[in-house]
Coordinates of C-alpha atoms in Angstrom, one line a residue:
X208 CA 21.8 -2.3 11.5
X209 CA 20.0 -1.0 8.5
X210 CA 22.0 1.2 6.2
X211 CA 21.5 4.9 6.3
X212 CA 19.7 6.9 3.6
X213 CA 23.1 7.8 2.2
X214 CA 23.5 4.1 1.2
X215 CA 21.6 4.3 -2.1
X216 CA 21.7 2.8 -5.5
X217 CA 25.2 1.9 -6.6
X218 CA 26.9 4.3 -9.0
X219 CA 28.5 2.9 -12.2
X220 CA 30.6 4.9 -14.5
X221 CA 29.7 8.2 -16.0
X222 CA 26.3 8.1 -17.6
X223 CA 24.1 10.4 -19.7
X224 CA 22.1 13.2 -18.1
X225 CA 18.5 13.0 -19.1
X226 CA 16.0 15.9 -19.1
X227 CA 12.4 15.7 -18.0
X228 CA 11.4 15.7 -21.6
X229 CA 13.7 12.8 -22.3
X230 CA 12.1 10.8 -19.5
X231 CA 8.6 11.7 -20.8
X232 CA 9.5 10.5 -24.2
X233 CA 10.8 7.2 -22.9
X234 CA 7.6 6.7 -20.9
X235 CA 5.5 7.6 -24.0
X236 CA 7.2 4.7 -25.7
X237 CA 5.9 2.4 -23.1
X238 CA 9.1 2.1 -21.0
X239 CA 8.9 1.7 -17.2
X240 CA 11.1 4.6 -15.9
X241 CA 11.5 5.6 -12.2
X242 CA 13.8 8.0 -10.5
X243 CA 15.8 6.9 -7.5
X244 CA 18.4 9.1 -5.8
X245 CA 18.9 11.1 -9.0
X246 CA 19.4 8.0 -11.1
X247 CA 17.0 7.2 -14.0
X248 CA 16.2 3.5 -13.9
X249 CA 14.6 1.5 -16.7
X250 CA 13.0 -1.4 -14.8
X251 CA 10.9 -3.1 -17.5
X252 CA 13.0 -6.3 -17.2
X253 CA 12.4 -6.3 -13.4
X254 CA 8.6 -6.2 -13.4
X255 CA 8.1 -9.9 -13.7
X256 CA 10.7 -10.6 -11.1
X257 CA 9.7 -8.1 -8.4
X258 CA 8.6 -10.0 -5.3
X259 CA 6.3 -7.2 -4.3
X260 CA 4.4 -7.4 -7.7
X261 CA 4.5 -5.3 -10.8
X262 CA 1.8 -2.8 -9.7
X263 CA 3.8 -1.3 -6.9
X264 CA 6.5 -0.3 -9.5
X265 CA 3.9 0.9 -12.0
X266 CA 2.6 3.4 -9.5
X267 CA 6.1 5.1 -9.3
X268 CA 6.6 5.5 -13.1
X269 CA 7.8 9.0 -13.9
X270 CA 8.2 9.8 -10.2
X271 CA 11.0 10.2 -7.7
X272 CA 10.7 6.9 -5.9
X273 CA 13.7 7.4 -3.6
X274 CA 11.9 7.4 -0.3
X275 CA 9.5 4.6 -1.2
X276 CA 12.4 2.4 -2.4
X277 CA 14.5 3.1 0.7
X278 CA 11.5 2.4 3.0
X279 CA 10.5 -0.9 1.4
X280 CA 13.8 -2.4 0.2
X281 CA 16.9 -3.8 1.8
X282 CA 20.3 -2.2 1.0
X283 CA 21.2 -5.3 -1.1
X284 CA 18.1 -4.8 -3.2
X285 CA 18.9 -1.1 -3.7
X286 CA 22.5 -2.0 -4.7
X287 CA 21.1 -4.4 -7.4
X288 CA 19.0 -1.5 -8.8
X289 CA 22.2 0.0 -10.2
X290 CA 22.1 -2.4 -13.1
X291 CA 19.0 -0.8 -14.4
X292 CA 20.4 2.7 -14.6
X293 CA 20.3 4.4 -18.0
X294 CA 21.1 7.9 -16.9
X295 CA 20.8 10.6 -14.3
X296 CA 19.0 13.8 -13.7
X297 CA 20.2 17.2 -12.5
X298 CA 18.4 19.3 -9.9
X299 CA 15.1 18.6 -8.2
X300 CA 12.8 16.2 -10.1
X301 CA 9.2 17.3 -10.8
X302 CA 7.0 14.2 -10.8
X303 CA 4.7 13.0 -13.6
X304 CA 1.4 11.3 -12.9
X305 CA 2.0 7.6 -13.6
X306 CA 0.2 6.0 -16.6
X307 CA -1.6 3.5 -14.3
X308 CA -3.2 6.5 -12.6
X309 CA -4.2 8.2 -15.8
X310 CA -1.1 10.2 -16.7
X311 CA -0.6 11.0 -20.4
X312 CA 2.8 11.4 -22.0
X313 CA 4.1 13.0 -25.2
X314 CA 6.7 11.7 -27.5
X315 CA 9.4 13.9 -28.9
X316 CA 7.4 14.3 -32.1
X317 CA 4.3 15.4 -30.3
X318 CA 6.2 17.9 -28.3
X319 CA 7.7 19.4 -31.4
X320 CA 4.2 20.1 -32.7
X321 CA 3.5 22.3 -29.8
X322 CA 4.2 25.9 -30.6
X323 CA 5.0 27.0 -27.1
X324 CA 6.4 24.0 -25.2
X325 CA 7.0 25.8 -22.0
X326 CA 3.4 27.0 -21.6
X327 CA 2.1 23.6 -22.7
X328 CA 4.3 21.6 -20.2
X329 CA 3.0 23.8 -17.3
X330 CA -0.4 22.3 -17.8
X331 CA 0.6 18.9 -19.2
X332 CA -2.0 16.2 -18.7
X333 CA 0.7 14.0 -17.4
X334 CA 0.9 16.1 -14.3
X335 CA -2.7 15.6 -13.3
X336 CA -5.4 13.0 -13.4
X337 CA -7.7 12.4 -16.4
X338 CA -11.3 13.2 -15.7
X339 CA -12.0 9.5 -15.1
X340 CA -9.2 9.2 -12.6
X341 CA -8.6 10.6 -9.2
X342 CA -9.8 14.1 -8.6
X343 CA -6.6 15.8 -7.4
X344 CA -5.6 19.1 -6.1
X345 CA -3.6 21.3 -8.5
X346 CA -1.3 23.5 -6.5
X347 CA -0.8 25.8 -9.4
X348 CA -4.5 26.8 -9.2
X349 CA -4.1 28.0 -5.6
X350 CA -3.9 31.8 -5.6
X351 CA -1.0 33.6 -4.0
X352 CA -3.4 35.4 -1.8
X353 CA -4.9 32.3 -0.3
X354 CA -1.5 30.9 0.1
X355 CA -0.4 33.9 2.1
X356 CA -3.5 33.8 4.2
X357 CA -3.0 30.2 5.1
X358 CA 0.8 30.4 5.6
X359 CA 1.3 34.0 6.5
X360 CA 4.3 34.9 8.6
X361 CA 3.5 34.6 12.3
X362 CA 0.2 32.8 11.6
X363 CA -0.3 29.9 13.9
X364 CA -2.2 26.7 12.9
X365 CA -4.3 24.8 15.4
X366 CA -4.8 21.1 14.9
X367 CA -7.7 20.0 17.1
X368 CA -8.0 16.8 15.2
X369 CA -5.9 15.1 12.6
X370 CA -8.8 13.3 11.0
X371 CA -9.6 14.5 7.5
X372 CA -13.2 13.5 7.3
X373 CA -15.7 15.1 5.0
X374 CA -18.3 16.8 7.0
X375 CA -21.8 17.6 5.7
X376 CA -21.8 20.2 3.0
X377 CA -24.4 22.9 2.8
X378 CA -25.5 22.5 -0.8
X379 CA -28.8 22.4 -2.6
X380 CA -28.4 19.1 -4.5
X381 CA -31.0 20.2 -7.0
X382 CA -29.2 23.4 -8.0
X383 CA -27.6 22.3 -11.3
X384 CA -25.7 25.7 -11.6
X385 CA -23.4 24.5 -8.9
X386 CA -20.9 21.6 -9.0
X387 CA -22.5 18.2 -8.8
X388 CA -22.8 17.0 -5.2
X389 CA -20.0 14.5 -5.6
X390 CA -17.7 17.1 -7.0
X391 CA -18.5 19.4 -4.1
X392 CA -17.7 16.6 -1.6
X393 CA -14.4 16.0 -3.4
X394 CA -13.4 19.6 -3.4
X395 CA -14.4 20.0 0.2
X396 CA -12.2 17.1 1.3
X397 CA -9.3 18.5 -0.6
X398 CA -9.8 22.0 0.9
X399 CA -9.8 20.5 4.4
X400 CA -6.4 18.8 3.8
X401 CA -4.9 21.9 2.1
X402 CA -5.9 24.0 5.2
X403 CA -4.6 21.4 7.7
X404 CA -1.3 20.2 6.1
X405 CA 1.9 21.9 4.9
X406 CA 1.9 23.7 1.6
X407 CA 2.5 21.6 -1.5
X408 CA 5.1 24.0 -3.0
X409 CA 8.4 22.4 -3.9
X410 CA 10.5 24.1 -1.2
X411 CA 8.2 23.1 1.6
X412 CA 7.9 19.5 0.4
X413 CA 11.6 19.2 -0.2
X414 CA 12.3 20.4 3.3
X415 CA 9.9 17.7 4.7
X416 CA 11.7 15.1 2.6
X417 CA 15.2 16.2 3.8
X418 CA 14.1 16.1 7.5
X419 CA 12.4 12.7 7.0
X420 CA 15.7 11.3 5.6
X421 CA 17.6 12.8 8.5
X422 CA 15.0 11.1 10.8
X423 CA 15.6 7.8 8.9
X424 CA 19.3 8.1 9.6
X425 CA 18.7 8.9 13.2
X426 CA 16.5 5.9 13.9
X427 CA 19.0 3.7 12.1
X428 CA 21.9 5.0 14.1
X429 CA 19.9 4.4 17.3
X430 CA 19.5 0.8 16.3
X431 CA 15.8 0.8 15.8
X432 CA 16.1 -1.4 12.7
X433 CA 17.8 -4.1 14.7
X434 CA 15.5 -7.0 15.7
X435 CA 15.1 -8.0 19.3
X436 CA 15.0 -11.8 19.1
X437 CA 14.2 -12.0 22.8
X438 CA 10.9 -10.3 22.0
X439 CA 10.1 -13.0 19.4
X440 CA 10.9 -15.7 22.0
X441 CA 8.2 -14.2 24.1
X442 CA 5.9 -14.2 21.1
X443 CA 6.7 -17.9 20.5
X444 CA 5.8 -18.7 24.1
X445 CA 2.5 -16.9 23.7
X446 CA 1.7 -18.8 20.4
X447 CA 2.6 -22.1 22.1
X448 CA 0.3 -21.4 25.0
X449 CA -2.6 -20.5 22.8
X450 CA -2.3 -23.5 20.5
X451 CA -1.6 -25.9 23.4
X452 CA -4.7 -24.7 25.2
X453 CA -6.7 -25.1 22.0
X454 CA -5.5 -28.8 21.7
X455 CA -6.2 -29.4 25.4
X456 CA -9.8 -28.2 25.2
X457 CA -10.4 -29.9 21.9
X458 CA -9.1 -33.2 23.4
X459 CA -11.6 -32.8 26.3
X460 CA -14.5 -32.1 23.9
X461 CA -14.8 -28.4 24.7
X462 CA -15.1 -27.8 21.0
X463 CA -16.5 -24.3 20.9
X464 CA -14.3 -23.0 23.7
X465 CA -11.3 -24.5 22.0
X466 CA -12.1 -22.6 18.8
X467 CA -11.8 -19.3 20.7
X468 CA -8.1 -20.1 21.4
X469 CA -7.5 -21.2 17.8
X470 CA -8.9 -17.9 16.6
X471 CA -6.7 -16.0 19.1
X472 CA -3.7 -18.1 17.9
X473 CA -4.4 -17.0 14.3
X474 CA -4.9 -13.4 15.4
X475 CA -1.5 -13.3 17.1
X476 CA 0.3 -15.1 14.4
X477 CA -0.7 -12.5 11.8
X478 CA 1.5 -9.9 13.5
X479 CA 4.7 -11.9 13.0
X480 CA 3.6 -12.8 9.4
X481 CA 3.3 -9.1 8.8
X482 CA 6.8 -8.5 10.2
X483 CA 8.2 -11.3 8.0
X484 CA 6.5 -9.9 4.9
X485 CA 8.3 -6.6 5.5
X486 CA 11.7 -8.3 6.2
X487 CA 11.4 -6.9 9.7
X488 CA 12.8 -10.0 11.5
X489 CA 16.1 -11.1 10.0
X490 CA 16.2 -8.5 7.2
X491 CA 17.0 -11.4 4.9
X492 CA 14.6 -11.6 2.0
X493 CA 14.6 -15.4 1.7
X494 CA 14.7 -16.2 5.4
X495 CA 11.9 -13.8 6.3
X496 CA 9.8 -15.0 3.4
X497 CA 10.1 -18.7 4.5
X498 CA 9.2 -17.6 8.1
X499 CA 6.2 -15.7 6.7
X500 CA 5.0 -18.6 4.5
X501 CA 5.2 -21.1 7.4
X502 CA 3.1 -18.8 9.5
X503 CA 0.7 -17.6 6.9
X504 CA 0.2 -20.6 4.7
X505 CA 1.1 -23.7 6.8
X506 CA -0.5 -22.5 10.0
X507 CA -3.0 -19.8 8.9
X508 CA -4.2 -20.9 5.5
X509 CA -3.5 -17.4 3.9
X510 CA -1.1 -16.6 1.1
X511 CA 1.9 -14.5 2.0
X512 CA 2.5 -13.8 -1.7
X513 CA -1.0 -12.4 -2.1
X514 CA -0.5 -10.3 1.0
X515 CA 2.9 -8.9 -0.3
X516 CA 1.4 -8.0 -3.7
X517 CA -1.5 -6.3 -2.1
X518 CA 0.3 -4.7 0.8
X519 CA 3.1 -3.1 -1.2
X520 CA 0.6 -1.3 -3.4
X521 CA -1.2 -0.1 -0.2
X522 CA 2.1 1.3 1.1
X523 CA 2.6 3.3 -2.2
X524 CA -0.9 4.7 -2.8
X525 CA -2.3 4.7 0.7
X526 CA -6.0 5.5 0.9
X527 CA -6.5 6.1 -2.8
X528 CA -10.0 4.9 -3.7
X529 CA -9.0 4.0 -7.2
X530 CA -5.7 2.3 -6.4
X531 CA -5.4 1.1 -2.8
X532 CA -6.8 -2.4 -2.5
X533 CA -6.9 -2.1 1.3
X534 CA -9.9 0.3 1.1
X535 CA -11.5 -1.2 -1.9
X536 CA -14.3 -3.2 -0.3
X537 CA -17.3 -2.6 -2.5
X538 CA -20.1 -3.4 -2.3
X539 CA -19.8 -3.7 1.5
X540 CA -17.9 -0.6 2.5
X541 CA -17.3 2.8 1.0
X542 CA -14.9 5.1 2.9
X543 CA -15.2 7.8 0.2
X544 CA -18.1 9.3 -1.8
X545 CA -15.9 8.6 -4.9
X546 CA -17.0 5.0 -4.8
X547 CA -20.5 6.2 -5.8
X548 CA -19.1 6.7 -9.3
X549 CA -18.4 3.0 -9.9
X550 CA -14.7 3.5 -9.8
X551 CA -12.2 1.4 -11.8
X552 CA -9.7 -0.3 -9.6
X553 CA -6.2 -0.3 -11.0
X554 CA -5.3 -3.1 -8.7
X555 CA -8.1 -5.5 -9.4
X556 CA -8.4 -4.2 -13.0
X557 CA -12.2 -4.1 -12.9
X558 CA -15.0 -1.7 -12.2
X559 CA -16.3 -1.6 -8.6
X560 CA -20.0 -1.2 -9.4
X561 CA -22.1 1.0 -7.3
X562 CA -25.2 -1.1 -8.0
X563 CA -28.5 -1.6 -6.2
X564 CA -27.0 -3.9 -3.6
X565 CA -24.1 -1.5 -2.9
X566 CA -26.5 1.5 -2.6
X567 CA -28.4 -0.4 0.1
X568 CA -25.4 -1.7 2.1
X569 CA -23.4 1.5 2.0
X570 CA -26.4 3.5 3.5
X571 CA -26.3 1.2 6.6
X572 CA -22.5 0.4 6.6
X573 CA -22.0 2.0 10.0
X574 CA -24.3 -0.7 11.5
X575 CA -22.9 -3.5 9.4
X576 CA -19.2 -2.7 10.0
X577 CA -18.5 -5.2 12.8
X578 CA -20.8 -8.0 11.6
X579 CA -19.2 -8.0 8.2
X580 CA -15.7 -8.0 9.6
X581 CA -16.5 -11.2 11.5
X582 CA -16.5 -12.9 8.1
X583 CA -13.5 -11.2 6.8
X584 CA -11.1 -14.1 6.9
X585 CA -13.2 -16.1 4.5
X586 CA -12.6 -13.4 1.9
X587 CA -8.9 -13.6 2.5
X588 CA -9.0 -17.4 1.7
X589 CA -10.7 -16.5 -1.6
X590 CA -8.0 -13.9 -2.4
X591 CA -5.2 -16.2 -1.4
X592 CA -6.3 -19.0 -3.7
X593 CA -7.0 -16.7 -6.6
X594 CA -3.4 -15.4 -6.2
X595 CA -1.9 -18.8 -6.2
X596 CA -4.1 -20.5 -8.8
X597 CA -3.9 -17.6 -11.2
X598 CA -0.1 -17.3 -10.7
X599 CA -0.2 -13.6 -10.0
X600 CA 3.1 -13.7 -8.2
X601 CA 6.6 -13.7 -9.7
X602 CA 7.4 -16.7 -11.9
X603 CA 11.0 -16.0 -12.3
X604 CA 13.9 -14.6 -10.2
X605 CA 14.6 -15.0 -6.6
X606 CA 10.9 -15.6 -5.7
X607 CA 10.0 -18.1 -8.4
X608 CA 9.6 -21.0 -6.0
X609 CA 7.6 -19.2 -3.3
X610 CA 4.3 -19.9 -5.1
X611 CA 4.9 -23.7 -5.0
X612 CA 5.9 -23.6 -1.3
X613 CA 2.8 -21.7 -0.6
X614 CA 0.6 -24.3 -2.4
X615 CA 2.3 -27.0 -0.3
X616 CA 1.5 -24.9 2.7
X617 CA -2.1 -24.5 1.7
X618 CA -2.5 -28.3 1.3
X619 CA -0.9 -28.8 4.7
X620 CA -3.2 -26.3 6.4
X621 CA -6.4 -27.7 5.0
X622 CA -5.2 -31.2 5.8
X623 CA -4.6 -30.5 9.5
X624 CA -7.4 -27.9 10.0
X625 CA -10.1 -28.8 7.5
X626 CA -9.7 -32.6 7.6
X627 CA -7.9 -33.4 10.8
X628 CA -9.7 -30.9 13.2
X629 CA -13.0 -29.9 11.7
X630 CA -13.9 -33.2 10.0
X631 CA -12.3 -35.8 12.2
X632 CA -12.4 -34.3 15.6
X633 CA -15.7 -32.5 15.7
X634 CA -18.6 -35.0 16.0
X635 CA -21.6 -33.2 14.3
X636 CA -22.3 -30.9 11.4
X637 CA -23.9 -28.2 13.6
X638 CA -20.9 -28.2 16.0
X639 CA -18.5 -28.1 13.1
X640 CA -20.2 -25.0 11.6
X641 CA -20.2 -23.3 15.0
X642 CA -16.6 -24.3 15.6
X643 CA -15.5 -22.8 12.3
X644 CA -17.6 -19.6 12.7
X645 CA -16.4 -18.9 16.3
X646 CA -12.7 -19.3 15.4
X647 CA -13.0 -17.0 12.4
X648 CA -15.1 -14.4 14.2
X649 CA -12.3 -14.0 16.8
X650 CA -10.0 -12.9 14.0
X651 CA -12.4 -10.0 13.3
X652 CA -10.3 -8.2 15.9
X653 CA -7.4 -8.2 13.3
X654 CA -9.7 -6.7 10.6
X655 CA -10.8 -4.0 13.0
X656 CA -7.2 -3.1 13.9
X657 CA -6.2 -3.0 10.2
X658 CA -9.1 -0.8 9.1
X659 CA -8.9 1.4 12.2
X660 CA -5.7 2.9 10.9
X661 CA -7.0 4.1 7.6
X662 CA -10.8 4.1 7.2
X663 CA -11.3 7.4 9.1
X664 CA -8.4 9.2 7.5
X665 CA -8.3 11.3 4.3
X666 CA -8.9 9.8 0.9
X667 CA -8.2 13.0 -0.9
X668 CA -5.6 13.0 -3.7
X669 CA -3.4 16.1 -3.3
X670 CA -1.5 15.3 -6.5
X671 CA 2.0 14.3 -7.4
X672 CA 3.8 17.1 -5.6
X673 CA 3.0 15.7 -2.1
X674 CA 5.9 14.0 -0.4
X675 CA 6.0 10.4 0.7
X676 CA 6.2 11.2 4.5
X677 CA 3.4 13.8 4.4
X678 CA 1.1 11.4 2.4
X679 CA 1.8 8.6 4.9
X680 CA 1.0 10.7 7.9
X681 CA -2.1 12.3 6.3
X682 CA -3.7 9.0 5.5
X683 CA -2.7 6.9 8.6
X684 CA -3.8 7.0 12.2
X685 CA -2.0 5.6 15.3
X686 CA -3.8 4.1 18.3
X687 CA -2.7 5.0 21.8
X688 CA -2.5 2.2 24.3
X689 CA -0.4 1.3 27.4
X690 CA 2.8 -0.6 26.7
X691 CA 1.5 -3.8 28.3
X692 CA -1.2 -4.0 25.6
X693 CA 1.3 -3.9 22.7
X694 CA 1.0 -7.7 22.4
X695 CA -2.7 -7.3 21.7
X696 CA -2.3 -4.8 18.8
X697 CA 0.9 -6.4 17.5
X698 CA 2.4 -3.2 16.2
X699 CA -0.7 -2.2 14.2
X700 CA -1.3 0.5 16.8
X701 CA 1.8 2.3 15.3
X702 CA 0.7 2.3 11.7
X703 CA 1.7 5.9 11.0
X704 CA 5.2 5.1 12.2
X705 CA 5.2 1.8 10.4
X706 CA 4.2 3.5 7.1
X707 CA 7.3 5.8 7.5
X708 CA 9.6 2.8 8.3
X709 CA 8.0 -0.4 7.1
X710 CA 11.0 -2.6 7.8
X711 CA 11.4 -1.5 11.4
X712 CA 10.8 -4.4 13.8
X713 CA 7.5 -3.8 15.5
X714 CA 9.0 -4.1 19.0
X715 CA 10.9 -0.9 18.3
X716 CA 8.0 1.2 17.0
X717 CA 7.1 2.5 20.4
X718 CA 10.6 3.8 20.9
X719 CA 10.4 5.5 17.5
X720 CA 7.1 7.2 18.2
X721 CA 8.7 10.0 20.2
X722 CA 11.1 10.8 17.3
X723 CA 8.3 10.8 14.8
X724 CA 6.2 13.1 17.0
X725 CA 9.2 15.5 17.2
X726 CA 9.5 15.3 13.4
X727 CA 5.8 16.1 12.9
X728 CA 6.0 19.1 15.2
X729 CA 9.1 20.4 13.4
X730 CA 7.6 20.1 9.9
X731 CA 4.0 21.0 10.8
X732 CA 2.3 17.8 9.9
X733 CA -0.5 16.7 12.3
X734 CA 0.1 13.4 14.0
X735 CA -3.1 11.4 14.3
X736 CA -3.3 9.6 17.6
X737 CA -6.5 8.2 19.1
X738 CA -7.4 5.7 21.8
X739 CA -8.8 2.4 20.6
X740 CA -12.4 3.3 21.5
X741 CA -12.1 6.8 20.1
X742 CA -10.5 5.5 17.0
X743 CA -13.4 3.1 16.5
X744 CA -15.8 6.1 16.9
X745 CA -14.0 8.0 14.2
X746 CA -14.3 5.0 11.8
X747 CA -18.0 4.5 12.5
X748 CA -18.4 8.3 12.1
X749 CA -16.7 8.2 8.8
X750 CA -18.8 5.3 7.6
X751 CA -21.9 7.0 8.8
X752 CA -21.0 10.3 7.0
X753 CA -20.4 8.5 3.7
X754 CA -23.6 6.6 4.2
X755 CA -25.5 9.9 4.6
X756 CA -23.9 11.2 1.5
X757 CA -25.1 8.1 -0.3
X758 CA -28.6 8.7 1.0
X759 CA -28.5 12.4 -0.1
X760 CA -27.2 11.4 -3.6
X761 CA -30.0 8.8 -4.0
X762 CA -32.6 11.3 -3.0
X763 CA -31.1 13.9 -5.4
X764 CA -31.2 11.4 -8.3
X765 CA -34.8 10.4 -7.5
X766 CA -36.1 13.9 -7.5
X767 CA -34.1 14.9 -10.6
X768 CA -35.5 11.8 -12.4
X769 CA -39.1 12.8 -11.4
X770 CA -38.5 16.3 -12.7
X771 CA -36.8 15.1 -15.9
X772 CA -33.5 16.9 -15.1
X773 CA -30.3 15.0 -15.4
X774 CA -27.6 17.7 -15.7
X775 CA -24.7 17.5 -13.3
X776 CA -25.8 14.2 -11.9

């Protein structure tokens, strides 16, 4: 059974109490400081060893990472973190904006040059984004009057929908006395979320955190972190059936039909690889990693190490256009108008240009969504090889050898699939191409299931004061389906629950849903639940809305250029 929330970072002997200013000074010196369960951890030495990659850690610098650490790490890993402790804090921590997200930090000397430190620190640039970073909501700018109107005593909120899409805005895009069109869209999306979700004040968010931790203890005590190996035996039988059918049809020269079953085999395998990547099977880091590499690399041709590095960041900064690689699909998809600004991706460390090609594709993305996803697996091959060849994973520590095992796995995959099946067993070039395309097009179902959970949800940045559970539920959708269809979705239909408890075995997620719904009702967070068809409609609607915004912006820019006006655009 997974340990409860009370089982945190180990506590060595008495250590120094550090103030918020002390921590800011350390970060200003370039040190990597995170807060976990009241302990100040200096984790610079761990960055190159972290199996989940360095960027997942960098997004928590200056923040209370307690809930993220507990959600994503085993009790053994949390115990080892005690060796990085350099101090502790007193009272409730107020988060900084991490440097990777545009946060700026002052050294002790710089603070001493400020005449009124208290006033300055209230509007410190380290607490909000730079102009080039994410537009965020600043809770301090919300008037007491609007707060009382939204949260007045006895006032009831109605949640007809949990989707935080940006509806059309009634603006004259040529009126340069107003905010630019993009700024207006950003503010509108933030306003929607502020009206729909609990207040961002410290007391409200802390109450949500405490109730989330109590929920974590409850699901742990009910055994929902324990793996049902019988369920995986059933999965193994399903995989065996699909692969055996593929081989049978291939042997009898039903080449294209056989590729359907190979694609279905890959589709189903991905779910167990996902479980292994989260240590959701044996809860042993090395054991689950080896299981994941065998499935992903040896049988599927995809890098588990790439997936871990990518996916851990996704779990930390879910649906952030500047930081979450799972929604950074330019020039093919834009799920937020913010991509129109040629954003800099902190994950890929490059600009995502909103160029001529992107302008054209985004305007029609609602129609191109499914066709493009049929080719999605080819992009995953590219990302996997880039990760392995460039050595982007850990080169030291417990995971140093994973890269080399993955390279062996890639060689094995392309030998049995590329040479043994496609080249040796398929008789003609045209049939080979069709065989490859059909098998890969079947896996588009997986890409639909992955994007379904997030593409239609909010991409607004509500700032550093938003709690981990609220952010996960605000940016993630669950898909309603009968229990007998759970095998088809492989746990991805419970993404909101999974984001709250990433290490929970997927066969227990349905049992946890009732508890999560009770939690959402108690704290006032909308729980997004849609049927598979309705969820797809929401995604297509969101893509269509952003596409219309792109068309409006293009028209605005054209008219302004003709008139010789460029202000605000």
